[in-house]
């Protein structure tokens, strides 16, 4: 993960597992902050309540395809990867700052409807065969065509296998879980009507 973010994971329901697009299509009614997926998929998400400071965080996403629990070998962690995606970890920053001040959990700032829009997941083998995610792949986020975040994944503090091993000692990771791997510098506010594009390497972008 990058130094500006902590690692978190989101458990995906068994009935749709890796098909994130099916889940996202259920939530197209509210027009506020807009994300585009590939060149043919368009999503509009609702600006969440109880906040005036909704922040974006571009993140590489790892999809788990095999149960992982108390791993201590990086090779075993790599075997648990199903595929990769790119998305944004949205945060109600004012609620998070309040929680920090009061020494309370961050749950309300991080967990809300549509808090983690994601692009399509590409299987690990396809990513490797087509070199879609080089070791130093660029990761970026733009808002309304203006570049806001840009870095490369080789600058992450922990490698992806290290993250999986670490998390597996706290949680039993199961097929369908998604790990959001942290965000580079440049996090800032989103406004109603903003259009966001998140990219990483040659993975399909989250638009």
PDB file of C-alpha atoms in Angstrom:
ATOM      1  CA  UNK A   1       0.000   0.000   0.000  1.00  0.00           C
ATOM      2  CA  UNK A   2       1.023   3.617  -0.349  1.00  0.00           C
ATOM      3  CA  UNK A   3       1.934   5.607   2.726  1.00  0.00           C
ATOM      4  CA  UNK A   4      -1.205   7.752   2.329  1.00  0.00           C
ATOM      5  CA  UNK A   5      -3.700   4.926   2.779  1.00  0.00           C
ATOM      6  CA  UNK A   6      -4.335   1.772   4.764  1.00  0.00           C
ATOM      7  CA  UNK A   7      -5.173  -1.553   3.153  1.00  0.00           C
ATOM      8  CA  UNK A   8      -8.769  -2.731   3.207  1.00  0.00           C
ATOM      9  CA  UNK A   9     -10.804  -5.432   1.563  1.00  0.00           C
ATOM     10  CA  UNK A  10     -14.421  -5.762   0.499  1.00  0.00           C
ATOM     11  CA  UNK A  11     -16.167  -9.113   0.536  1.00  0.00           C
ATOM     12  CA  UNK A  12     -18.134  -9.854  -2.631  1.00  0.00           C
ATOM     13  CA  UNK A  13     -21.407 -11.762  -2.321  1.00  0.00           C
ATOM     14  CA  UNK A  14     -21.284 -15.347  -3.558  1.00  0.00           C
ATOM     15  CA  UNK A  15     -24.203 -14.926  -5.958  1.00  0.00           C
ATOM     16  CA  UNK A  16     -22.283 -12.607  -8.263  1.00  0.00           C
ATOM     17  CA  UNK A  17     -18.678 -13.194  -7.187  1.00  0.00           C
ATOM     18  CA  UNK A  18     -16.389 -11.535  -9.746  1.00  0.00           C
ATOM     19  CA  UNK A  19     -19.006  -9.914 -11.932  1.00  0.00           C
ATOM     20  CA  UNK A  20     -18.706  -6.436 -10.485  1.00  0.00           C
ATOM     21  CA  UNK A  21     -20.439  -4.891 -13.486  1.00  0.00           C
ATOM     22  CA  UNK A  22     -23.671  -6.752 -12.688  1.00  0.00           C
ATOM     23  CA  UNK A  23     -23.641  -5.263  -9.222  1.00  0.00           C
ATOM     24  CA  UNK A  24     -22.979  -1.760 -10.520  1.00  0.00           C
ATOM     25  CA  UNK A  25     -25.764  -1.919 -13.109  1.00  0.00           C
ATOM     26  CA  UNK A  26     -28.288  -2.131 -10.280  1.00  0.00           C
ATOM     27  CA  UNK A  27     -27.402   1.382  -9.151  1.00  0.00           C
ATOM     28  CA  UNK A  28     -27.713   3.561 -12.243  1.00  0.00           C
ATOM     29  CA  UNK A  29     -30.706   5.659 -11.156  1.00  0.00           C
ATOM     30  CA  UNK A  30     -28.998   8.467  -9.234  1.00  0.00           C
ATOM     31  CA  UNK A  31     -27.159  11.135 -11.204  1.00  0.00           C
ATOM     32  CA  UNK A  32     -24.410  12.809  -9.232  1.00  0.00           C
ATOM     33  CA  UNK A  33     -20.787  11.667  -9.642  1.00  0.00           C
ATOM     34  CA  UNK A  34     -20.160   9.834 -12.913  1.00  0.00           C
ATOM     35  CA  UNK A  35     -17.840   6.916 -13.652  1.00  0.00           C
ATOM     36  CA  UNK A  36     -17.377   5.274 -17.079  1.00  0.00           C
ATOM     37  CA  UNK A  37     -16.449   1.608 -17.534  1.00  0.00           C
ATOM     38  CA  UNK A  38     -14.571   0.632 -20.722  1.00  0.00           C
ATOM     39  CA  UNK A  39     -15.898   2.595 -23.696  1.00  0.00           C
ATOM     40  CA  UNK A  40     -19.405   1.167 -23.577  1.00  0.00           C
ATOM     41  CA  UNK A  41     -20.355   1.181 -19.903  1.00  0.00           C
ATOM     42  CA  UNK A  42     -21.425   4.322 -18.113  1.00  0.00           C
ATOM     43  CA  UNK A  43     -22.311   4.634 -14.454  1.00  0.00           C
ATOM     44  CA  UNK A  44     -23.680   7.467 -12.395  1.00  0.00           C
ATOM     45  CA  UNK A  45     -23.525   7.130  -8.625  1.00  0.00           C
ATOM     46  CA  UNK A  46     -25.369   9.038  -5.947  1.00  0.00           C
ATOM     47  CA  UNK A  47     -23.486  11.621  -3.914  1.00  0.00           C
ATOM     48  CA  UNK A  48     -23.628  10.145  -0.397  1.00  0.00           C
ATOM     49  CA  UNK A  49     -25.549  11.835   2.418  1.00  0.00           C
ATOM     50  CA  UNK A  50     -24.027  13.309   5.582  1.00  0.00           C
ATOM     51  CA  UNK A  51     -20.931  14.729   3.886  1.00  0.00           C
ATOM     52  CA  UNK A  52     -19.696  17.836   2.152  1.00  0.00           C
ATOM     53  CA  UNK A  53     -16.253  16.433   1.372  1.00  0.00           C
ATOM     54  CA  UNK A  54     -16.357  13.299  -0.779  1.00  0.00           C
ATOM     55  CA  UNK A  55     -12.782  12.376  -1.697  1.00  0.00           C
ATOM     56  CA  UNK A  56     -11.552  10.096  -4.491  1.00  0.00           C
ATOM     57  CA  UNK A  57      -8.664   7.638  -4.094  1.00  0.00           C
ATOM     58  CA  UNK A  58      -7.376   5.789  -7.180  1.00  0.00           C
ATOM     59  CA  UNK A  59      -6.522   2.192  -6.305  1.00  0.00           C
ATOM     60  CA  UNK A  60      -5.405  -1.023  -7.971  1.00  0.00           C
ATOM     61  CA  UNK A  61      -7.787  -3.835  -6.997  1.00  0.00           C
ATOM     62  CA  UNK A  62      -6.878  -7.492  -6.528  1.00  0.00           C
ATOM     63  CA  UNK A  63      -9.623 -10.136  -6.814  1.00  0.00           C
ATOM     64  CA  UNK A  64      -9.166 -13.279  -4.737  1.00  0.00           C
ATOM     65  CA  UNK A  65      -9.934 -16.598  -6.453  1.00  0.00           C
ATOM     66  CA  UNK A  66      -8.809 -19.115  -3.831  1.00  0.00           C
ATOM     67  CA  UNK A  67      -9.234 -19.234  -0.072  1.00  0.00           C
ATOM     68  CA  UNK A  68      -6.328 -17.735   1.829  1.00  0.00           C
ATOM     69  CA  UNK A  69      -5.832 -18.042   5.574  1.00  0.00           C
ATOM     70  CA  UNK A  70      -2.702 -17.529   7.659  1.00  0.00           C
ATOM     71  CA  UNK A  71      -0.362 -17.572   4.675  1.00  0.00           C
ATOM     72  CA  UNK A  72       3.349 -17.041   5.218  1.00  0.00           C
ATOM     73  CA  UNK A  73       4.754 -17.687   1.732  1.00  0.00           C
ATOM     74  CA  UNK A  74       4.504 -15.138  -1.045  1.00  0.00           C
ATOM     75  CA  UNK A  75       4.175 -17.854  -3.699  1.00  0.00           C
ATOM     76  CA  UNK A  76       1.072 -19.188  -1.964  1.00  0.00           C
ATOM     77  CA  UNK A  77      -0.403 -15.694  -1.909  1.00  0.00           C
ATOM     78  CA  UNK A  78       0.171 -15.250  -5.647  1.00  0.00           C
ATOM     79  CA  UNK A  79      -1.683 -18.513  -6.304  1.00  0.00           C
ATOM     80  CA  UNK A  80      -4.761 -17.025  -4.600  1.00  0.00           C
ATOM     81  CA  UNK A  81      -5.103 -14.163  -7.091  1.00  0.00           C
ATOM     82  CA  UNK A  82      -7.993 -14.432  -9.545  1.00  0.00           C
ATOM     83  CA  UNK A  83      -7.453 -11.163 -11.376  1.00  0.00           C
ATOM     84  CA  UNK A  84      -7.015  -7.407 -11.293  1.00  0.00           C
ATOM     85  CA  UNK A  85      -9.103  -4.297 -11.700  1.00  0.00           C
ATOM     86  CA  UNK A  86      -8.881  -0.558 -11.105  1.00  0.00           C
ATOM     87  CA  UNK A  87     -11.258   1.637  -9.149  1.00  0.00           C
ATOM     88  CA  UNK A  88     -11.712   4.382  -6.616  1.00  0.00           C
ATOM     89  CA  UNK A  89     -12.062   4.188  -2.853  1.00  0.00           C
ATOM     90  CA  UNK A  90     -14.475   7.005  -2.036  1.00  0.00           C
ATOM     91  CA  UNK A  91     -14.284   8.549   1.417  1.00  0.00           C
ATOM     92  CA  UNK A  92     -16.509  10.931   3.374  1.00  0.00           C
ATOM     93  CA  UNK A  93     -13.464  12.855   4.560  1.00  0.00           C
ATOM     94  CA  UNK A  94     -15.260  15.153   6.993  1.00  0.00           C
ATOM     95  CA  UNK A  95     -16.733  12.138   8.809  1.00  0.00           C
ATOM     96  CA  UNK A  96     -13.325  10.464   8.846  1.00  0.00           C
ATOM     97  CA  UNK A  97     -11.645  13.547  10.307  1.00  0.00           C
ATOM     98  CA  UNK A  98     -14.332  13.772  12.975  1.00  0.00           C
ATOM     99  CA  UNK A  99     -13.866  10.091  13.822  1.00  0.00           C
ATOM    100  CA  UNK A 100     -10.094  10.588  14.107  1.00  0.00           C
ATOM    101  CA  UNK A 101     -10.568  13.506  16.487  1.00  0.00           C
ATOM    102  CA  UNK A 102     -12.984  11.527  18.658  1.00  0.00           C
ATOM    103  CA  UNK A 103     -10.849   8.358  18.384  1.00  0.00           C
ATOM    104  CA  UNK A 104     -13.752   6.452  16.876  1.00  0.00           C
ATOM    105  CA  UNK A 105     -13.879   3.857  14.054  1.00  0.00           C
ATOM    106  CA  UNK A 106     -13.934   5.109  10.465  1.00  0.00           C
ATOM    107  CA  UNK A 107     -16.851   2.898   9.402  1.00  0.00           C
ATOM    108  CA  UNK A 108     -19.264   5.676   8.422  1.00  0.00           C
ATOM    109  CA  UNK A 109     -16.597   7.458   6.380  1.00  0.00           C
ATOM    110  CA  UNK A 110     -15.572   4.405   4.355  1.00  0.00           C
ATOM    111  CA  UNK A 111     -18.660   2.184   4.180  1.00  0.00           C
ATOM    112  CA  UNK A 112     -21.653   3.576   2.287  1.00  0.00           C
ATOM    113  CA  UNK A 113     -23.584   2.880  -0.903  1.00  0.00           C
ATOM    114  CA  UNK A 114     -21.365   2.863  -4.013  1.00  0.00           C
ATOM    115  CA  UNK A 115     -18.242   3.684  -1.995  1.00  0.00           C
ATOM    116  CA  UNK A 116     -15.931   1.640  -4.242  1.00  0.00           C
ATOM    117  CA  UNK A 117     -16.723   1.916  -7.978  1.00  0.00           C
ATOM    118  CA  UNK A 118     -14.618  -0.541  -9.986  1.00  0.00           C
ATOM    119  CA  UNK A 119     -13.783  -1.327 -13.582  1.00  0.00           C
ATOM    120  CA  UNK A 120     -14.053  -4.849 -15.027  1.00  0.00           C
ATOM    121  CA  UNK A 121     -11.864  -7.553 -13.503  1.00  0.00           C
ATOM    122  CA  UNK A 122      -9.295  -9.151 -15.845  1.00  0.00           C
ATOM    123  CA  UNK A 123      -8.148 -12.704 -15.043  1.00  0.00           C
ATOM    124  CA  UNK A 124      -4.563 -13.026 -13.805  1.00  0.00           C
ATOM    125  CA  UNK A 125      -3.486 -15.257 -16.683  1.00  0.00           C
ATOM    126  CA  UNK A 126      -4.746 -12.754 -19.253  1.00  0.00           C
ATOM    127  CA  UNK A 127      -3.019  -9.923 -17.400  1.00  0.00           C
ATOM    128  CA  UNK A 128       0.262 -11.860 -17.442  1.00  0.00           C
ATOM    129  CA  UNK A 129      -0.039 -13.095 -21.037  1.00  0.00           C
ATOM    130  CA  UNK A 130      -0.841  -9.649 -22.425  1.00  0.00           C
ATOM    131  CA  UNK A 131       1.464  -7.692 -20.086  1.00  0.00           C
ATOM    132  CA  UNK A 132      -1.453  -5.559 -18.934  1.00  0.00           C
ATOM    133  CA  UNK A 133       0.108  -4.734 -15.573  1.00  0.00           C
ATOM    134  CA  UNK A 134       3.898  -4.165 -15.691  1.00  0.00           C
ATOM    135  CA  UNK A 135       5.718  -4.123 -12.354  1.00  0.00           C
ATOM    136  CA  UNK A 136       6.073  -0.347 -12.644  1.00  0.00           C
ATOM    137  CA  UNK A 137       2.667   0.352 -14.212  1.00  0.00           C
ATOM    138  CA  UNK A 138       1.427   3.915 -14.013  1.00  0.00           C
ATOM    139  CA  UNK A 139      -1.704   4.579 -11.936  1.00  0.00           C
ATOM    140  CA  UNK A 140      -3.680   7.794 -12.416  1.00  0.00           C
ATOM    141  CA  UNK A 141      -6.994   9.504 -11.762  1.00  0.00           C
ATOM    142  CA  UNK A 142      -8.450  12.487 -13.571  1.00  0.00           C
ATOM    143  CA  UNK A 143     -11.521  14.583 -12.835  1.00  0.00           C
ATOM    144  CA  UNK A 144     -13.269  16.305 -15.735  1.00  0.00           C
ATOM    145  CA  UNK A 145     -10.185  15.728 -17.881  1.00  0.00           C
ATOM    146  CA  UNK A 146      -7.713  17.204 -15.367  1.00  0.00           C
ATOM    147  CA  UNK A 147      -5.056  14.877 -13.968  1.00  0.00           C
ATOM    148  CA  UNK A 148      -5.327  14.723 -10.168  1.00  0.00           C
ATOM    149  CA  UNK A 149      -3.339  11.637  -9.124  1.00  0.00           C
ATOM    150  CA  UNK A 150      -0.383   9.972 -10.812  1.00  0.00           C
ATOM    151  CA  UNK A 151       2.207   7.502  -9.574  1.00  0.00           C
ATOM    152  CA  UNK A 152       3.389   3.938 -10.272  1.00  0.00           C
ATOM    153  CA  UNK A 153       2.623   0.693  -8.498  1.00  0.00           C
ATOM    154  CA  UNK A 154       6.300  -0.085  -7.840  1.00  0.00           C
ATOM    155  CA  UNK A 155       6.169   2.705  -5.242  1.00  0.00           C
ATOM    156  CA  UNK A 156       3.736   0.797  -3.049  1.00  0.00           C
ATOM    157  CA  UNK A 157       5.202   0.004   0.385  1.00  0.00           C
ATOM    158  CA  UNK A 158       4.076  -3.645   0.252  1.00  0.00           C
ATOM    159  CA  UNK A 159       3.857  -5.909  -2.772  1.00  0.00           C
ATOM    160  CA  UNK A 160       0.514  -7.511  -3.597  1.00  0.00           C
ATOM    161  CA  UNK A 161       1.577 -10.968  -2.305  1.00  0.00           C
ATOM    162  CA  UNK A 162       2.765  -9.320   0.918  1.00  0.00           C
ATOM    163  CA  UNK A 163      -0.627  -7.641   1.338  1.00  0.00           C
ATOM    164  CA  UNK A 164      -2.451 -10.932   0.821  1.00  0.00           C
ATOM    165  CA  UNK A 165      -0.239 -12.716   3.352  1.00  0.00           C
ATOM    166  CA  UNK A 166      -0.694  -9.942   5.895  1.00  0.00           C
ATOM    167  CA  UNK A 167      -4.471  -9.767   5.517  1.00  0.00           C
ATOM    168  CA  UNK A 168      -4.820 -13.546   5.585  1.00  0.00           C
ATOM    169  CA  UNK A 169      -3.469 -13.566   9.123  1.00  0.00           C
ATOM    170  CA  UNK A 170      -6.365 -11.358  10.234  1.00  0.00           C
ATOM    171  CA  UNK A 171      -9.177 -12.538   7.927  1.00  0.00           C
ATOM    172  CA  UNK A 172     -10.032 -15.682   6.006  1.00  0.00           C
ATOM    173  CA  UNK A 173      -9.964 -14.411   2.424  1.00  0.00           C
ATOM    174  CA  UNK A 174     -12.396 -16.200   0.116  1.00  0.00           C
ATOM    175  CA  UNK A 175     -13.095 -16.279  -3.640  1.00  0.00           C
ATOM    176  CA  UNK A 176     -14.827 -13.066  -4.588  1.00  0.00           C
ATOM    177  CA  UNK A 177     -13.075 -10.867  -2.026  1.00  0.00           C
ATOM    178  CA  UNK A 178     -11.526  -7.691  -3.394  1.00  0.00           C
ATOM    179  CA  UNK A 179      -8.438  -6.048  -1.926  1.00  0.00           C
ATOM    180  CA  UNK A 180      -8.042  -2.316  -2.554  1.00  0.00           C
ATOM    181  CA  UNK A 181      -4.315  -1.700  -2.411  1.00  0.00           C
ATOM    182  CA  UNK A 182      -4.001   1.965  -1.429  1.00  0.00           C
ATOM    183  CA  UNK A 183      -3.777   5.316  -3.165  1.00  0.00           C
ATOM    184  CA  UNK A 184      -0.960   7.678  -4.175  1.00  0.00           C
ATOM    185  CA  UNK A 185      -0.797  11.371  -3.330  1.00  0.00           C
ATOM    186  CA  UNK A 186      -3.240  13.866  -4.796  1.00  0.00           C
ATOM    187  CA  UNK A 187      -6.476  12.905  -3.031  1.00  0.00           C
ATOM    188  CA  UNK A 188      -9.056  15.695  -3.200  1.00  0.00           C
ATOM    189  CA  UNK A 189     -12.737  16.549  -3.230  1.00  0.00           C
ATOM    190  CA  UNK A 190     -15.415  15.510  -5.721  1.00  0.00           C
ATOM    191  CA  UNK A 191     -18.355  17.728  -6.612  1.00  0.00           C
ATOM    192  CA  UNK A 192     -21.783  16.953  -7.983  1.00  0.00           C
ATOM    193  CA  UNK A 193     -21.538  16.407 -11.739  1.00  0.00           C
ATOM    194  CA  UNK A 194     -17.849  15.466 -11.809  1.00  0.00           C
ATOM    195  CA  UNK A 195     -16.690  12.801 -14.272  1.00  0.00           C
ATOM    196  CA  UNK A 196     -13.868  10.548 -13.109  1.00  0.00           C
ATOM    197  CA  UNK A 197     -11.414   8.325 -14.995  1.00  0.00           C
ATOM    198  CA  UNK A 198      -9.115   5.891 -13.156  1.00  0.00           C
ATOM    199  CA  UNK A 199      -6.364   4.025 -15.053  1.00  0.00           C
ATOM    200  CA  UNK A 200      -3.561   1.603 -14.245  1.00  0.00           C
ATOM    201  CA  UNK A 201      -1.201   0.059 -16.762  1.00  0.00           C
ATOM    202  CA  UNK A 202      -3.135  -1.462 -19.643  1.00  0.00           C
ATOM    203  CA  UNK A 203      -6.057  -2.676 -17.569  1.00  0.00           C
ATOM    204  CA  UNK A 204      -9.517  -1.572 -18.714  1.00  0.00           C
ATOM    205  CA  UNK A 205     -10.029   1.833 -17.105  1.00  0.00           C
ATOM    206  CA  UNK A 206     -12.721   2.757 -14.621  1.00  0.00           C
ATOM    207  CA  UNK A 207     -14.460   5.614 -16.415  1.00  0.00           C
TER     208      UNK A 207
END
